[in-house]
Amino acid sequence: MVSSSTTDTCSSHPDGVSGKWKRTWGFAIQFVAIGLLAVVAAVALNALRSDPLPWIGAYSEEARLTSPTGRKLAISLEEAYHLHERREALFLDARSASEYAAGHIAGALSAPVSEGEERLLQVLEGVPDSTVIITYCDGETCNLSKELAIMIETFGFPNVHVLVNGWSVWKNAGHPIEGAS
């Protein structure tokens, strides 16, 4: 025989579930319901926007290196090298003047983004707008070359390209360089 002082926690509730568990499940259901409501509201509001946000972001190199006009800016190392060898492109280094002095692509001009549009206009003075221009900086996540390319494009130069991680890939490929490096 079982003592009357020993009670089953589930037997205290008519459904056989303790009040504690019922409250926990109630909270969980409310939490999920509020979450689902928030998702439905977000989807509905995004659909109503005049400029809806994309569901999937484009983070590829190609998508990242697109000008505001929608033109692809990236150029391959091989193509940039061939243009360099045939002297058919102007190379612009977007890095700081000190980084440029430490080493740069042979024949490249220094056009640090940090020095602004006035310096860039000086560098581009006398350059025909049909000139192929290749900008570069250092590091795969460096955006200086893209910023420089977009500035140049707004000045009316339609043939601007970005050599991604330009300084490192150029130097590592053994292509011509100048400076202390």
mmCIF file with all atom_site columns, N, CA and C in Angstrom, residues 105-161:
data_model
loop_
_atom_site.group_PDB
_atom_site.id
_atom_site.type_symbol
_atom_site.label_atom_id
_atom_site.label_alt_id
_atom_site.label_comp_id
_atom_site.label_asym_id
_atom_site.label_entity_id
_atom_site.label_seq_id
_atom_site.pdbx_PDB_ins_code
_atom_site.Cartn_x
_atom_site.Cartn_y
_atom_site.Cartn_z
_atom_site.occupancy
_atom_site.B_iso_or_equiv
_atom_site.pdbx_formal_charge
_atom_site.auth_seq_id
_atom_site.auth_comp_id
_atom_site.auth_asym_id
_atom_site.auth_atom_id
_atom_site.pdbx_PDB_model_num
ATOM 1   N N  . ILE A 1 105 ? 52.340 48.710 -59.307 1.00 0.00 ? 105 ILE A N  1
ATOM 2   C CA . ILE A 1 105 ? 52.409 48.149 -60.650 1.00 0.00 ? 105 ILE A CA 1
ATOM 3   C C  . ILE A 1 105 ? 53.204 49.103 -61.530 1.00 0.00 ? 105 ILE A C  1
ATOM 4   N N  . ALA A 1 106 ? 54.107 48.563 -62.319 1.00 0.00 ? 106 ALA A N  1
ATOM 5   C CA . ALA A 1 106 ? 54.967 49.393 -63.175 1.00 0.00 ? 106 ALA A CA 1
ATOM 6   C C  . ALA A 1 106 ? 54.117 50.307 -64.060 1.00 0.00 ? 106 ALA A C  1
ATOM 7   N N  . GLY A 1 107 ? 54.428 51.580 -64.008 1.00 0.00 ? 107 GLY A N  1
ATOM 8   C CA . GLY A 1 107 ? 53.727 52.558 -64.829 1.00 0.00 ? 107 GLY A CA 1
ATOM 9   C C  . GLY A 1 107 ? 52.448 53.096 -64.223 1.00 0.00 ? 107 GLY A C  1
ATOM 10  N N  . ALA A 1 108 ? 52.016 52.550 -63.113 1.00 0.00 ? 108 ALA A N  1
ATOM 11  C CA . ALA A 1 108 ? 50.776 53.010 -62.474 1.00 0.00 ? 108 ALA A CA 1
ATOM 12  C C  . ALA A 1 108 ? 50.974 54.391 -61.874 1.00 0.00 ? 108 ALA A C  1
ATOM 13  N N  . LEU A 1 109 ? 49.894 55.147 -61.838 1.00 0.00 ? 109 LEU A N  1
ATOM 14  C CA . LEU A 1 109 ? 49.913 56.457 -61.209 1.00 0.00 ? 109 LEU A CA 1
ATOM 15  C C  . LEU A 1 109 ? 49.228 56.367 -59.851 1.00 0.00 ? 109 LEU A C  1
ATOM 16  N N  . SER A 1 110 ? 49.655 57.217 -58.940 1.00 0.00 ? 110 SER A N  1
ATOM 17  C CA . SER A 1 110 ? 49.070 57.248 -57.613 1.00 0.00 ? 110 SER A CA 1
ATOM 18  C C  . SER A 1 110 ? 47.833 58.141 -57.626 1.00 0.00 ? 110 SER A C  1
ATOM 19  N N  . ALA A 1 111 ? 46.708 57.582 -57.192 1.00 0.00 ? 111 ALA A N  1
ATOM 20  C CA . ALA A 1 111 ? 45.447 58.334 -57.106 1.00 0.00 ? 111 ALA A CA 1
ATOM 21  C C  . ALA A 1 111 ? 44.724 57.916 -55.833 1.00 0.00 ? 111 ALA A C  1
ATOM 22  N N  . PRO A 1 112 ? 45.290 58.270 -54.672 1.00 0.00 ? 112 PRO A N  1
ATOM 23  C CA . PRO A 1 112 ? 44.679 57.845 -53.411 1.00 0.00 ? 112 PRO A CA 1
ATOM 24  C C  . PRO A 1 112 ? 43.262 58.377 -53.243 1.00 0.00 ? 112 PRO A C  1
ATOM 25  N N  . VAL A 1 113 ? 42.346 57.494 -52.960 1.00 0.00 ? 113 VAL A N  1
ATOM 26  C CA . VAL A 1 113 ? 40.952 57.881 -52.748 1.00 0.00 ? 113 VAL A CA 1
ATOM 27  C C  . VAL A 1 113 ? 40.865 58.888 -51.607 1.00 0.00 ? 113 VAL A C  1
ATOM 28  N N  . SER A 1 114 ? 41.723 58.726 -50.606 1.00 0.00 ? 114 SER A N  1
ATOM 29  C CA . SER A 1 114 ? 41.691 59.595 -49.431 1.00 0.00 ? 114 SER A CA 1
ATOM 30  C C  . SER A 1 114 ? 42.013 61.053 -49.759 1.00 0.00 ? 114 SER A C  1
ATOM 31  N N  . GLU A 1 115 ? 42.634 61.299 -50.898 1.00 0.00 ? 115 GLU A N  1
ATOM 32  C CA . GLU A 1 115 ? 42.982 62.672 -51.276 1.00 0.00 ? 115 GLU A CA 1
ATOM 33  C C  . GLU A 1 115 ? 41.871 63.361 -52.062 1.00 0.00 ? 115 GLU A C  1
ATOM 34  N N  . GLY A 1 116 ? 40.809 62.663 -52.354 1.00 0.00 ? 116 GLY A N  1
ATOM 35  C CA . GLY A 1 116 ? 39.620 63.267 -52.923 1.00 0.00 ? 116 GLY A CA 1
ATOM 36  C C  . GLY A 1 116 ? 39.628 63.494 -54.424 1.00 0.00 ? 116 GLY A C  1
ATOM 37  N N  . GLU A 1 117 ? 38.538 64.116 -54.866 1.00 0.00 ? 117 GLU A N  1
ATOM 38  C CA . GLU A 1 117 ? 38.297 64.321 -56.298 1.00 0.00 ? 117 GLU A CA 1
ATOM 39  C C  . GLU A 1 117 ? 39.290 65.289 -56.934 1.00 0.00 ? 117 GLU A C  1
ATOM 40  N N  . GLU A 1 118 ? 39.722 66.301 -56.183 1.00 0.00 ? 118 GLU A N  1
ATOM 41  C CA . GLU A 1 118 ? 40.647 67.289 -56.755 1.00 0.00 ? 118 GLU A CA 1
ATOM 42  C C  . GLU A 1 118 ? 41.934 66.626 -57.217 1.00 0.00 ? 118 GLU A C  1
ATOM 43  N N  . ARG A 1 119 ? 42.474 65.753 -56.386 1.00 0.00 ? 119 ARG A N  1
ATOM 44  C CA . ARG A 1 119 ? 43.703 65.019 -56.746 1.00 0.00 ? 119 ARG A CA 1
ATOM 45  C C  . ARG A 1 119 ? 43.431 64.113 -57.947 1.00 0.00 ? 119 ARG A C  1
ATOM 46  N N  . LEU A 1 120 ? 42.296 63.458 -57.957 1.00 0.00 ? 120 LEU A N  1
ATOM 47  C CA . LEU A 1 120 ? 41.945 62.569 -59.063 1.00 0.00 ? 120 LEU A CA 1
ATOM 48  C C  . LEU A 1 120 ? 41.828 63.348 -60.367 1.00 0.00 ? 120 LEU A C  1
ATOM 49  N N  . LEU A 1 121 ? 41.220 64.505 -60.320 1.00 0.00 ? 121 LEU A N  1
ATOM 50  C CA . LEU A 1 121 ? 41.098 65.330 -61.526 1.00 0.00 ? 121 LEU A CA 1
ATOM 51  C C  . LEU A 1 121 ? 42.467 65.741 -62.057 1.00 0.00 ? 121 LEU A C  1
ATOM 52  N N  . GLN A 1 122 ? 43.424 65.999 -61.161 1.00 0.00 ? 122 GLN A N  1
ATOM 53  C CA . GLN A 1 122 ? 44.791 66.316 -61.582 1.00 0.00 ? 122 GLN A CA 1
ATOM 54  C C  . GLN A 1 122 ? 45.418 65.120 -62.308 1.00 0.00 ? 122 GLN A C  1
ATOM 55  N N  . VAL A 1 123 ? 45.215 63.931 -61.752 1.00 0.00 ? 123 VAL A N  1
ATOM 56  C CA . VAL A 1 123 ? 45.778 62.709 -62.353 1.00 0.00 ? 123 VAL A CA 1
ATOM 57  C C  . VAL A 1 123 ? 45.161 62.461 -63.733 1.00 0.00 ? 123 VAL A C  1
ATOM 58  N N  . LEU A 1 124 ? 43.873 62.718 -63.860 1.00 0.00 ? 124 LEU A N  1
ATOM 59  C CA . LEU A 1 124 ? 43.162 62.430 -65.115 1.00 0.00 ? 124 LEU A CA 1
ATOM 60  C C  . LEU A 1 124 ? 43.244 63.553 -66.145 1.00 0.00 ? 124 LEU A C  1
ATOM 61  N N  . GLU A 1 125 ? 43.865 64.666 -65.784 1.00 0.00 ? 125 GLU A N  1
ATOM 62  C CA . GLU A 1 125 ? 43.960 65.789 -66.707 1.00 0.00 ? 125 GLU A CA 1
ATOM 63  C C  . GLU A 1 125 ? 44.674 65.361 -67.992 1.00 0.00 ? 125 GLU A C  1
ATOM 64  N N  . GLY A 1 126 ? 44.019 65.604 -69.107 1.00 0.00 ? 126 GLY A N  1
ATOM 65  C CA . GLY A 1 126 ? 44.596 65.269 -70.413 1.00 0.00 ? 126 GLY A CA 1
ATOM 66  C C  . GLY A 1 126 ? 44.391 63.826 -70.853 1.00 0.00 ? 126 GLY A C  1
ATOM 67  N N  . VAL A 1 127 ? 43.782 63.002 -70.014 1.00 0.00 ? 127 VAL A N  1
ATOM 68  C CA . VAL A 1 127 ? 43.533 61.601 -70.364 1.00 0.00 ? 127 VAL A CA 1
ATOM 69  C C  . VAL A 1 127 ? 42.252 61.546 -71.190 1.00 0.00 ? 127 VAL A C  1
ATOM 70  N N  . PRO A 1 128 ? 42.324 60.996 -72.411 1.00 0.00 ? 128 PRO A N  1
ATOM 71  C CA . PRO A 1 128 ? 41.102 60.887 -73.224 1.00 0.00 ? 128 PRO A CA 1
ATOM 72  C C  . PRO A 1 128 ? 40.054 60.027 -72.511 1.00 0.00 ? 128 PRO A C  1
ATOM 73  N N  . ASP A 1 129 ? 38.783 60.402 -72.654 1.00 0.00 ? 129 ASP A N  1
ATOM 74  C CA . ASP A 1 129 ? 37.733 59.658 -71.945 1.00 0.00 ? 129 ASP A CA 1
ATOM 75  C C  . ASP A 1 129 ? 37.520 58.253 -72.492 1.00 0.00 ? 129 ASP A C  1
ATOM 76  N N  . SER A 1 130 ? 38.113 57.928 -73.621 1.00 0.00 ? 130 SER A N  1
ATOM 77  C CA . SER A 1 130 ? 38.009 56.577 -74.177 1.00 0.00 ? 130 SER A CA 1
ATOM 78  C C  . SER A 1 130 ? 39.092 55.638 -73.623 1.00 0.00 ? 130 SER A C  1
ATOM 79  N N  . THR A 1 131 ? 39.979 56.155 -72.804 1.00 0.00 ? 131 THR A N  1
ATOM 80  C CA . THR A 1 131 ? 41.078 55.364 -72.240 1.00 0.00 ? 131 THR A CA 1
ATOM 81  C C  . THR A 1 131 ? 40.551 54.262 -71.321 1.00 0.00 ? 131 THR A C  1
ATOM 82  N N  . VAL A 1 132 ? 41.148 53.090 -71.448 1.00 0.00 ? 132 VAL A N  1
ATOM 83  C CA . VAL A 1 132 ? 40.838 51.999 -70.519 1.00 0.00 ? 132 VAL A CA 1
ATOM 84  C C  . VAL A 1 132 ? 41.608 52.289 -69.239 1.00 0.00 ? 132 VAL A C  1
ATOM 85  N N  . ILE A 1 133 ? 40.896 52.350 -68.124 1.00 0.00 ? 133 ILE A N  1
ATOM 86  C CA . ILE A 1 133 ? 41.513 52.646 -66.828 1.00 0.00 ? 133 ILE A CA 1
ATOM 87  C C  . ILE A 1 133 ? 41.277 51.463 -65.904 1.00 0.00 ? 133 ILE A C  1
ATOM 88  N N  . ILE A 1 134 ? 42.356 51.013 -65.261 1.00 0.00 ? 134 ILE A N  1
ATOM 89  C CA . ILE A 1 134 ? 42.271 49.894 -64.324 1.00 0.00 ? 134 ILE A CA 1
ATOM 90  C C  . ILE A 1 134 ? 42.709 50.395 -62.956 1.00 0.00 ? 134 ILE A C  1
ATOM 91  N N  . THR A 1 135 ? 41.802 50.305 -61.994 1.00 0.00 ? 135 THR A N  1
ATOM 92  C CA . THR A 1 135 ? 42.120 50.709 -60.632 1.00 0.00 ? 135 THR A CA 1
ATOM 93  C C  . THR A 1 135 ? 42.432 49.472 -59.805 1.00 0.00 ? 135 THR A C  1
ATOM 94  N N  . TYR A 1 136 ? 43.258 49.673 -58.783 1.00 0.00 ? 136 TYR A N  1
ATOM 95  C CA . TYR A 1 136 ? 43.566 48.549 -57.900 1.00 0.00 ? 136 TYR A CA 1
ATOM 96  C C  . TYR A 1 136 ? 43.943 49.058 -56.521 1.00 0.00 ? 136 TYR A C  1
ATOM 97  N N  . CYS A 1 137 ? 43.827 48.171 -55.548 1.00 0.00 ? 137 CYS A N  1
ATOM 98  C CA . CYS A 1 137 ? 44.316 48.419 -54.200 1.00 0.00 ? 137 CYS A CA 1
ATOM 99  C C  . CYS A 1 137 ? 44.903 47.092 -53.718 1.00 0.00 ? 137 CYS A C  1
ATOM 100 N N  . ASP A 1 138 ? 44.812 46.780 -52.439 1.00 0.00 ? 138 ASP A N  1
ATOM 101 C CA . ASP A 1 138 ? 45.399 45.533 -51.949 1.00 0.00 ? 138 ASP A CA 1
ATOM 102 C C  . ASP A 1 138 ? 44.456 44.889 -50.950 1.00 0.00 ? 138 ASP A C  1
ATOM 103 N N  . GLY A 1 139 ? 44.221 43.623 -51.114 1.00 0.00 ? 139 GLY A N  1
ATOM 104 C CA . GLY A 1 139 ? 43.325 42.895 -50.227 1.00 0.00 ? 139 GLY A CA 1
ATOM 105 C C  . GLY A 1 139 ? 42.003 42.628 -50.924 1.00 0.00 ? 139 GLY A C  1
ATOM 106 N N  . GLU A 1 140 ? 41.483 41.413 -50.750 1.00 0.00 ? 140 GLU A N  1
ATOM 107 C CA . GLU A 1 140 ? 40.238 41.027 -51.425 1.00 0.00 ? 140 GLU A CA 1
ATOM 108 C C  . GLU A 1 140 ? 39.037 41.840 -50.969 1.00 0.00 ? 140 GLU A C  1
ATOM 109 N N  . THR A 1 141 ? 39.084 42.371 -49.759 1.00 0.00 ? 141 THR A N  1
ATOM 110 C CA . THR A 1 141 ? 37.958 43.154 -49.263 1.00 0.00 ? 141 THR A CA 1
ATOM 111 C C  . THR A 1 141 ? 38.209 44.655 -49.370 1.00 0.00 ? 141 THR A C  1
ATOM 112 N N  . CYS A 1 142 ? 39.301 45.048 -49.997 1.00 0.00 ? 142 CYS A N  1
ATOM 113 C CA . CYS A 1 142 ? 39.602 46.471 -50.162 1.00 0.00 ? 142 CYS A CA 1
ATOM 114 C C  . CYS A 1 142 ? 38.616 47.079 -51.161 1.00 0.00 ? 142 CYS A C  1
ATOM 115 N N  . ASN A 1 143 ? 37.923 48.123 -50.751 1.00 0.00 ? 143 ASN A N  1
ATOM 116 C CA . ASN A 1 143 ? 36.941 48.778 -51.613 1.00 0.00 ? 143 ASN A CA 1
ATOM 117 C C  . ASN A 1 143 ? 37.454 50.072 -52.224 1.00 0.00 ? 143 ASN A C  1
ATOM 118 N N  . LEU A 1 144 ? 38.692 50.447 -51.928 1.00 0.00 ? 144 LEU A N  1
ATOM 119 C CA . LEU A 1 144 ? 39.232 51.697 -52.455 1.00 0.00 ? 144 LEU A CA 1
ATOM 120 C C  . LEU A 1 144 ? 39.229 51.721 -53.978 1.00 0.00 ? 144 LEU A C  1
ATOM 121 N N  . SER A 1 145 ? 39.594 50.607 -54.598 1.00 0.00 ? 145 SER A N  1
ATOM 122 C CA . SER A 1 145 ? 39.641 50.563 -56.066 1.00 0.00 ? 145 SER A CA 1
ATOM 123 C C  . SER A 1 145 ? 38.243 50.702 -56.664 1.00 0.00 ? 145 SER A C  1
ATOM 124 N N  . LYS A 1 146 ? 37.245 50.124 -56.013 1.00 0.00 ? 146 LYS A N  1
ATOM 125 C CA . LYS A 1 146 ? 35.865 50.269 -56.495 1.00 0.00 ? 146 LYS A CA 1
ATOM 126 C C  . LYS A 1 146 ? 35.409 51.719 -56.340 1.00 0.00 ? 146 LYS A C  1
ATOM 127 N N  . GLU A 1 147 ? 35.685 52.323 -55.176 1.00 0.00 ? 147 GLU A N  1
ATOM 128 C CA . GLU A 1 147 ? 35.320 53.726 -54.962 1.00 0.00 ? 147 GLU A CA 1
ATOM 129 C C  . GLU A 1 147 ? 35.964 54.617 -56.022 1.00 0.00 ? 147 GLU A C  1
ATOM 130 N N  . LEU A 1 148 ? 37.244 54.368 -56.288 1.00 0.00 ? 148 LEU A N  1
ATOM 131 C CA . LEU A 1 148 ? 37.969 55.147 -57.292 1.00 0.00 ? 148 LEU A CA 1
ATOM 132 C C  . LEU A 1 148 ? 37.355 54.940 -58.674 1.00 0.00 ? 148 LEU A C  1
ATOM 133 N N  . ALA A 1 149 ? 37.051 53.707 -59.021 1.00 0.00 ? 149 ALA A N  1
ATOM 134 C CA . ALA A 1 149 ? 36.467 53.402 -60.333 1.00 0.00 ? 149 ALA A CA 1
ATOM 135 C C  . ALA A 1 149 ? 35.120 54.107 -60.510 1.00 0.00 ? 149 ALA A C  1
ATOM 136 N N  . ILE A 1 150 ? 34.316 54.102 -59.479 1.00 0.00 ? 150 ILE A N  1
ATOM 137 C CA . ILE A 1 150 ? 33.006 54.757 -59.569 1.00 0.00 ? 150 ILE A CA 1
ATOM 138 C C  . ILE A 1 150 ? 33.172 56.267 -59.723 1.00 0.00 ? 150 ILE A C  1
ATOM 139 N N  . MET A 1 151 ? 34.121 56.857 -58.988 1.00 0.00 ? 151 MET A N  1
ATOM 140 C CA . MET A 1 151 ? 34.387 58.297 -59.146 1.00 0.00 ? 151 MET A CA 1
ATOM 141 C C  . MET A 1 151 ? 34.797 58.614 -60.576 1.00 0.00 ? 151 MET A C  1
ATOM 142 N N  . ILE A 1 152 ? 35.688 57.792 -61.118 1.00 0.00 ? 152 ILE A N  1
ATOM 143 C CA . ILE A 1 152 ? 36.184 58.005 -62.482 1.00 0.00 ? 152 ILE A CA 1
ATOM 144 C C  . ILE A 1 152 ? 35.044 57.873 -63.484 1.00 0.00 ? 152 ILE A C  1
ATOM 145 N N  . GLU A 1 153 ? 34.196 56.893 -63.274 1.00 0.00 ? 153 GLU A N  1
ATOM 146 C CA . GLU A 1 153 ? 33.067 56.685 -64.175 1.00 0.00 ? 153 GLU A CA 1
ATOM 147 C C  . GLU A 1 153 ? 32.131 57.898 -64.156 1.00 0.00 ? 153 GLU A C  1
ATOM 148 N N  . THR A 1 154 ? 31.939 58.501 -62.984 1.00 0.00 ? 154 THR A N  1
ATOM 149 C CA . THR A 1 154 ? 31.077 59.684 -62.903 1.00 0.00 ? 154 THR A CA 1
ATOM 150 C C  . THR A 1 154 ? 31.694 60.891 -63.604 1.00 0.00 ? 154 THR A C  1
ATOM 151 N N  . PHE A 1 155 ? 33.002 60.861 -63.824 1.00 0.00 ? 155 PHE A N  1
ATOM 152 C CA . PHE A 1 155 ? 33.678 61.941 -64.560 1.00 0.00 ? 155 PHE A CA 1
ATOM 153 C C  . PHE A 1 155 ? 33.583 61.743 -66.065 1.00 0.00 ? 155 PHE A C  1
ATOM 154 N N  . GLY A 1 156 ? 32.898 60.682 -66.506 1.00 0.00 ? 156 GLY A N  1
ATOM 155 C CA . GLY A 1 156 ? 32.684 60.464 -67.928 1.00 0.00 ? 156 GLY A CA 1
ATOM 156 C C  . GLY A 1 156 ? 33.637 59.485 -68.594 1.00 0.00 ? 156 GLY A C  1
ATOM 157 N N  . PHE A 1 157 ? 34.305 58.657 -67.818 1.00 0.00 ? 157 PHE A N  1
ATOM 158 C CA . PHE A 1 157 ? 35.197 57.630 -68.357 1.00 0.00 ? 157 PHE A CA 1
ATOM 159 C C  . PHE A 1 157 ? 34.453 56.291 -68.302 1.00 0.00 ? 157 PHE A C  1
ATOM 160 N N  . PRO A 1 158 ? 33.989 55.798 -69.453 1.00 0.00 ? 158 PRO A N  1
ATOM 161 C CA . PRO A 1 158 ? 33.165 54.585 -69.442 1.00 0.00 ? 158 PRO A CA 1
ATOM 162 C C  . PRO A 1 158 ? 33.938 53.265 -69.361 1.00 0.00 ? 158 PRO A C  1
ATOM 163 N N  . ASN A 1 159 ? 35.248 53.312 -69.595 1.00 0.00 ? 159 ASN A N  1
ATOM 164 C CA . ASN A 1 159 ? 36.040 52.068 -69.655 1.00 0.00 ? 159 ASN A CA 1
ATOM 165 C C  . ASN A 1 159 ? 36.890 51.880 -68.404 1.00 0.00 ? 159 ASN A C  1
ATOM 166 N N  . VAL A 1 160 ? 36.248 51.879 -67.252 1.00 0.00 ? 160 VAL A N  1
ATOM 167 C CA . VAL A 1 160 ? 36.959 51.740 -65.977 1.00 0.00 ? 160 VAL A CA 1
ATOM 168 C C  . VAL A 1 160 ? 36.753 50.327 -65.451 1.00 0.00 ? 160 VAL A C  1
ATOM 169 N N  . HIS A 1 161 ? 37.827 49.733 -64.951 1.00 0.00 ? 161 HIS A N  1
ATOM 170 C CA . HIS A 1 161 ? 37.780 48.374 -64.416 1.00 0.00 ? 161 HIS A CA 1
ATOM 171 C C  . HIS A 1 161 ? 38.507 48.311 -63.082 1.00 0.00 ? 161 HIS A C  1
#
